[in-house]
């Protein structure tokens, strides 16, 4: 017809994504690497000759050596790529992840859209991401919400709203990877009545390690915090612009 459309509904009790990409040298990969490999393997078949609407659900999905629970996804696919209307799952650390937006596969992997992460045990979440067995941070719990842009040229979170151990935090983050002769750079503005900066940096360093990102060579940081813990020292009424 003039407006062809394919609709599909898929469900599974268990799905092992690690086995789909396992090799003799790498039977298990870190979550970020496993996800990149999966998308790269199917990038050629991600475009559709006619528009499609797909819904997927699974009780358990194995990824990065751990089980993701209650996975659900509603997506629309056309010749331009994927539009995620909803993607939800529960990750290690009693972590609920929800996101929606545009997923690009050509010319390179990229995502643009709102995302939220609510975790009761950030240490367990960080351990899964960076492949360590022991918790790496004592932050409990952690909530993050914002508009995310993720691609080869940048990682940014705009309109960031967060709670760190039930204490509010807002601001924005922008990370630029190193390219040619341009060094990697982090720009951030953070505002909070109370903030344990040491624990927060430990958590994000574990996430950075698991995703293969380089530490930023340049940093521009704006902080407005009523009470902060920095390098083990308590500070009050912190107002700073650092480069």
Short mmCIF file of C-alpha atoms in Angstrom, two decimals:
data_model
loop_
_atom_site.label_atom_id
_atom_site.label_comp_id
_atom_site.label_asym_id
_atom_site.label_seq_id
_atom_site.Cartn_x
_atom_site.Cartn_y
_atom_site.Cartn_z
CA UNK A 1 0.00 0.00 0.00
CA UNK A 2 0.90 3.67 0.08
CA UNK A 3 1.81 3.57 3.75
CA UNK A 4 3.27 0.14 4.51
CA UNK A 5 3.90 -0.70 8.16
CA UNK A 6 5.25 -3.75 9.92
CA UNK A 7 4.37 -4.37 13.58
CA UNK A 8 6.04 -6.95 15.78
CA UNK A 9 5.81 -8.00 19.41
CA UNK A 10 8.60 -10.19 20.81
CA UNK A 11 8.89 -11.66 24.28
CA UNK A 12 11.32 -13.96 26.04
CA UNK A 13 11.87 -15.34 29.50
CA UNK A 14 15.67 -15.44 29.18
CA UNK A 15 18.05 -13.97 26.60
CA UNK A 16 21.86 -14.27 26.79
CA UNK A 17 23.37 -11.45 24.74
CA UNK A 18 26.89 -12.30 25.95
CA UNK A 19 26.78 -15.63 24.10
CA UNK A 20 25.84 -13.88 20.85
CA UNK A 21 29.14 -11.99 20.78
CA UNK A 22 31.38 -14.37 22.76
CA UNK A 23 34.73 -15.37 21.27
CA UNK A 24 37.40 -17.74 22.51
CA UNK A 25 39.54 -14.78 23.61
CA UNK A 26 36.65 -12.77 25.06
CA UNK A 27 33.91 -15.00 26.48
CA UNK A 28 32.61 -12.03 28.50
CA UNK A 29 32.98 -8.30 27.83
CA UNK A 30 32.38 -5.22 29.93
CA UNK A 31 28.83 -3.86 29.51
CA UNK A 32 29.80 -0.82 27.40
CA UNK A 33 32.01 -2.91 25.08
CA UNK A 34 29.35 -5.62 24.79
CA UNK A 35 26.71 -3.05 23.85
CA UNK A 36 28.96 -1.40 21.26
CA UNK A 37 29.78 -4.81 19.75
CA UNK A 38 26.14 -5.85 19.55
CA UNK A 39 25.13 -2.64 17.80
CA UNK A 40 28.12 -2.79 15.44
CA UNK A 41 27.26 -6.37 14.48
CA UNK A 42 23.69 -5.48 13.54
CA UNK A 43 24.28 -1.94 12.21
CA UNK A 44 23.93 -3.13 8.63
CA UNK A 45 20.48 -4.55 9.31
CA UNK A 46 19.22 -1.76 11.55
CA UNK A 47 17.64 0.20 8.70
CA UNK A 48 14.25 -0.99 7.44
CA UNK A 49 12.86 -1.04 3.89
CA UNK A 50 9.47 -0.10 5.34
CA UNK A 51 8.61 1.56 8.67
CA UNK A 52 8.39 -0.82 11.64
CA UNK A 53 6.99 -0.65 15.15
CA UNK A 54 8.55 -3.17 17.51
CA UNK A 55 7.91 -4.06 21.14
CA UNK A 56 10.25 -6.32 23.09
CA UNK A 57 10.12 -7.65 26.64
CA UNK A 58 12.19 -10.17 28.59
CA UNK A 59 12.29 -11.31 32.19
CA UNK A 60 16.09 -11.68 32.17
CA UNK A 61 18.76 -10.47 29.73
CA UNK A 62 22.42 -11.36 30.35
CA UNK A 63 24.81 -8.55 29.42
CA UNK A 64 28.34 -7.89 30.64
CA UNK A 65 28.30 -10.94 32.89
CA UNK A 66 25.23 -9.84 34.84
CA UNK A 67 21.48 -10.21 34.58
CA UNK A 68 19.28 -7.28 33.56
CA UNK A 69 15.73 -7.79 34.83
CA UNK A 70 12.32 -6.77 33.51
CA UNK A 71 13.62 -5.45 30.19
CA UNK A 72 11.09 -3.63 28.02
CA UNK A 73 11.49 -1.66 24.81
CA UNK A 74 9.15 0.07 22.34
CA UNK A 75 10.86 1.28 19.17
CA UNK A 76 10.08 2.67 15.73
CA UNK A 77 12.42 1.91 12.86
CA UNK A 78 12.68 3.49 9.42
CA UNK A 79 15.34 4.21 6.82
CA UNK A 80 16.83 6.93 9.06
CA UNK A 81 17.41 4.73 12.11
CA UNK A 82 15.75 3.95 15.40
CA UNK A 83 13.46 6.00 17.62
CA UNK A 84 13.24 4.58 21.14
CA UNK A 85 9.86 5.44 22.61
CA UNK A 86 10.74 3.51 25.78
CA UNK A 87 13.63 1.43 27.06
CA UNK A 88 13.56 0.24 30.66
CA UNK A 89 15.47 -2.35 32.64
CA UNK A 90 16.76 -3.13 36.11
CA UNK A 91 20.55 -3.34 36.39
CA UNK A 92 22.82 -4.52 39.25
CA UNK A 93 22.65 -2.52 42.45
CA UNK A 94 18.83 -2.40 42.43
CA UNK A 95 19.17 0.12 39.62
CA UNK A 96 16.24 1.21 37.47
CA UNK A 97 17.23 2.67 34.09
CA UNK A 98 14.76 4.45 31.79
CA UNK A 99 15.46 6.29 28.56
CA UNK A 100 13.91 7.37 25.30
CA UNK A 101 15.14 9.22 22.24
CA UNK A 102 16.96 8.76 18.97
CA UNK A 103 19.47 5.96 18.40
CA UNK A 104 21.75 6.50 15.42
CA UNK A 105 23.93 3.78 13.91
CA UNK A 106 25.16 5.51 10.74
CA UNK A 107 27.80 6.86 10.32
CA UNK A 108 28.56 6.08 13.98
CA UNK A 109 26.76 5.06 17.13
CA UNK A 110 24.96 7.91 18.88
CA UNK A 111 22.07 8.59 21.24
CA UNK A 112 20.08 11.73 22.03
CA UNK A 113 17.25 11.87 24.55
CA UNK A 114 16.17 11.97 28.21
CA UNK A 115 17.54 9.38 30.62
CA UNK A 116 17.03 8.54 34.28
CA UNK A 117 19.01 6.25 36.58
CA UNK A 118 17.84 5.41 40.10
CA UNK A 119 20.15 3.13 42.09
CA UNK A 120 20.11 2.05 45.72
CA UNK A 121 23.67 0.72 45.51
CA UNK A 122 25.91 2.83 43.22
CA UNK A 123 28.91 0.74 44.25
CA UNK A 124 27.39 -2.45 42.82
CA UNK A 125 26.41 -0.58 39.65
CA UNK A 126 29.93 0.82 39.23
CA UNK A 127 31.44 -2.62 39.88
CA UNK A 128 29.36 -4.10 37.06
CA UNK A 129 30.28 -1.30 34.66
CA UNK A 130 34.05 -1.44 35.27
CA UNK A 131 34.25 -5.21 35.84
CA UNK A 132 35.43 -5.12 39.44
CA UNK A 133 34.10 -7.53 42.04
CA UNK A 134 34.07 -5.15 44.99
CA UNK A 135 32.01 -2.01 45.45
CA UNK A 136 33.98 1.13 44.61
CA UNK A 137 31.97 3.82 46.36
CA UNK A 138 29.82 4.27 49.43
CA UNK A 139 27.27 6.66 47.89
CA UNK A 140 23.76 5.46 48.72
CA UNK A 141 21.45 5.96 46.99
CA UNK A 142 21.90 7.90 43.72
CA UNK A 143 19.37 9.36 41.29
CA UNK A 144 20.28 11.02 37.99
CA UNK A 145 18.01 12.58 35.38
CA UNK A 146 18.85 14.70 32.37
CA UNK A 147 18.91 15.18 28.62
CA UNK A 148 21.77 13.06 27.30
CA UNK A 149 23.78 13.40 24.08
CA UNK A 150 26.17 10.50 23.49
CA UNK A 151 28.31 10.08 20.38
CA UNK A 152 31.93 9.99 19.20
CA UNK A 153 32.43 13.74 19.64
CA UNK A 154 30.77 14.41 23.00
CA UNK A 155 29.04 13.13 26.10
CA UNK A 156 26.80 15.72 27.67
CA UNK A 157 24.03 15.89 30.25
CA UNK A 158 21.90 19.03 30.15
CA UNK A 159 19.28 19.96 32.74
CA UNK A 160 20.87 17.55 35.20
CA UNK A 161 18.74 16.84 38.27
CA UNK A 162 20.14 14.45 40.81
CA UNK A 163 19.97 13.24 44.38
CA UNK A 164 23.16 12.04 46.03
CA UNK A 165 22.35 10.22 49.28
CA UNK A 166 18.98 12.04 49.31
CA UNK A 167 20.66 15.44 48.83
CA UNK A 168 19.69 17.50 45.79
CA UNK A 169 22.11 18.37 43.00
CA UNK A 170 21.59 20.13 39.69
CA UNK A 171 23.72 21.47 36.86
CA UNK A 172 25.22 20.26 33.59
CA UNK A 173 28.13 18.16 32.34
CA UNK A 174 29.93 18.14 29.00
CA UNK A 175 32.82 15.82 28.13
CA UNK A 176 34.77 16.04 24.87
CA UNK A 177 37.11 13.14 23.99
CA UNK A 178 40.61 13.81 22.69
CA UNK A 179 40.70 14.31 18.93
CA UNK A 180 43.77 14.88 16.76
CA UNK A 181 45.72 17.52 18.71
CA UNK A 182 42.77 18.60 20.86
CA UNK A 183 42.98 17.19 24.42
CA UNK A 184 40.02 15.66 26.25
CA UNK A 185 38.02 18.20 28.25
CA UNK A 186 35.35 18.26 30.94
CA UNK A 187 33.07 21.26 31.51
CA UNK A 188 30.76 21.10 34.51
CA UNK A 189 28.52 23.35 36.59
CA UNK A 190 27.22 21.87 39.85
CA UNK A 191 24.93 23.38 42.48
CA UNK A 192 24.00 21.64 45.72
CA UNK A 193 23.25 22.45 49.36
CA UNK A 194 25.48 19.53 50.43
CA UNK A 195 27.84 17.35 48.39
CA UNK A 196 30.41 14.61 49.04
CA UNK A 197 32.61 15.36 46.05
CA UNK A 198 35.13 12.62 46.93
CA UNK A 199 32.56 9.82 46.78
CA UNK A 200 30.96 11.25 43.64
CA UNK A 201 34.29 11.43 41.81
CA UNK A 202 35.11 7.84 42.85
CA UNK A 203 31.84 6.63 41.36
CA UNK A 204 32.27 8.50 38.08
CA UNK A 205 35.89 7.37 37.79
CA UNK A 206 34.71 3.75 37.97
CA UNK A 207 32.12 4.44 35.28
CA UNK A 208 34.73 6.17 33.13
CA UNK A 209 37.11 3.22 33.49
CA UNK A 210 34.44 0.73 32.43
CA UNK A 211 33.49 2.71 29.35
CA UNK A 212 37.08 3.22 28.18
CA UNK A 213 36.97 7.03 28.35
CA UNK A 214 40.19 8.92 28.94
CA UNK A 215 40.50 11.13 32.02
CA UNK A 216 39.99 14.76 31.01
CA UNK A 217 43.24 16.62 30.33
CA UNK A 218 41.44 19.95 30.76
CA UNK A 219 38.71 20.79 33.26
CA UNK A 220 36.50 23.83 33.67
CA UNK A 221 34.46 23.46 36.84
CA UNK A 222 31.93 25.75 38.47
CA UNK A 223 30.78 24.82 41.99
CA UNK A 224 28.22 26.35 44.30
CA UNK A 225 27.84 24.15 47.39
CA UNK A 226 26.63 24.96 50.88
CA UNK A 227 28.68 22.18 52.49
CA UNK A 228 31.17 19.95 50.69
CA UNK A 229 33.65 17.16 51.36
CA UNK A 230 36.78 17.67 49.25
CA UNK A 231 39.87 15.47 49.71
CA UNK A 232 38.51 14.43 53.11
CA UNK A 233 38.13 18.04 54.28
CA UNK A 234 34.80 19.62 55.21
CA UNK A 235 34.18 22.99 53.59
CA UNK A 236 31.23 25.39 53.84
CA UNK A 237 29.79 27.92 51.40
CA UNK A 238 32.00 26.79 48.53
CA UNK A 239 31.85 29.11 45.53
CA UNK A 240 34.44 28.37 42.89
CA UNK A 241 35.25 28.71 39.20
CA UNK A 242 38.21 26.47 38.40
CA UNK A 243 40.15 25.75 35.22
#
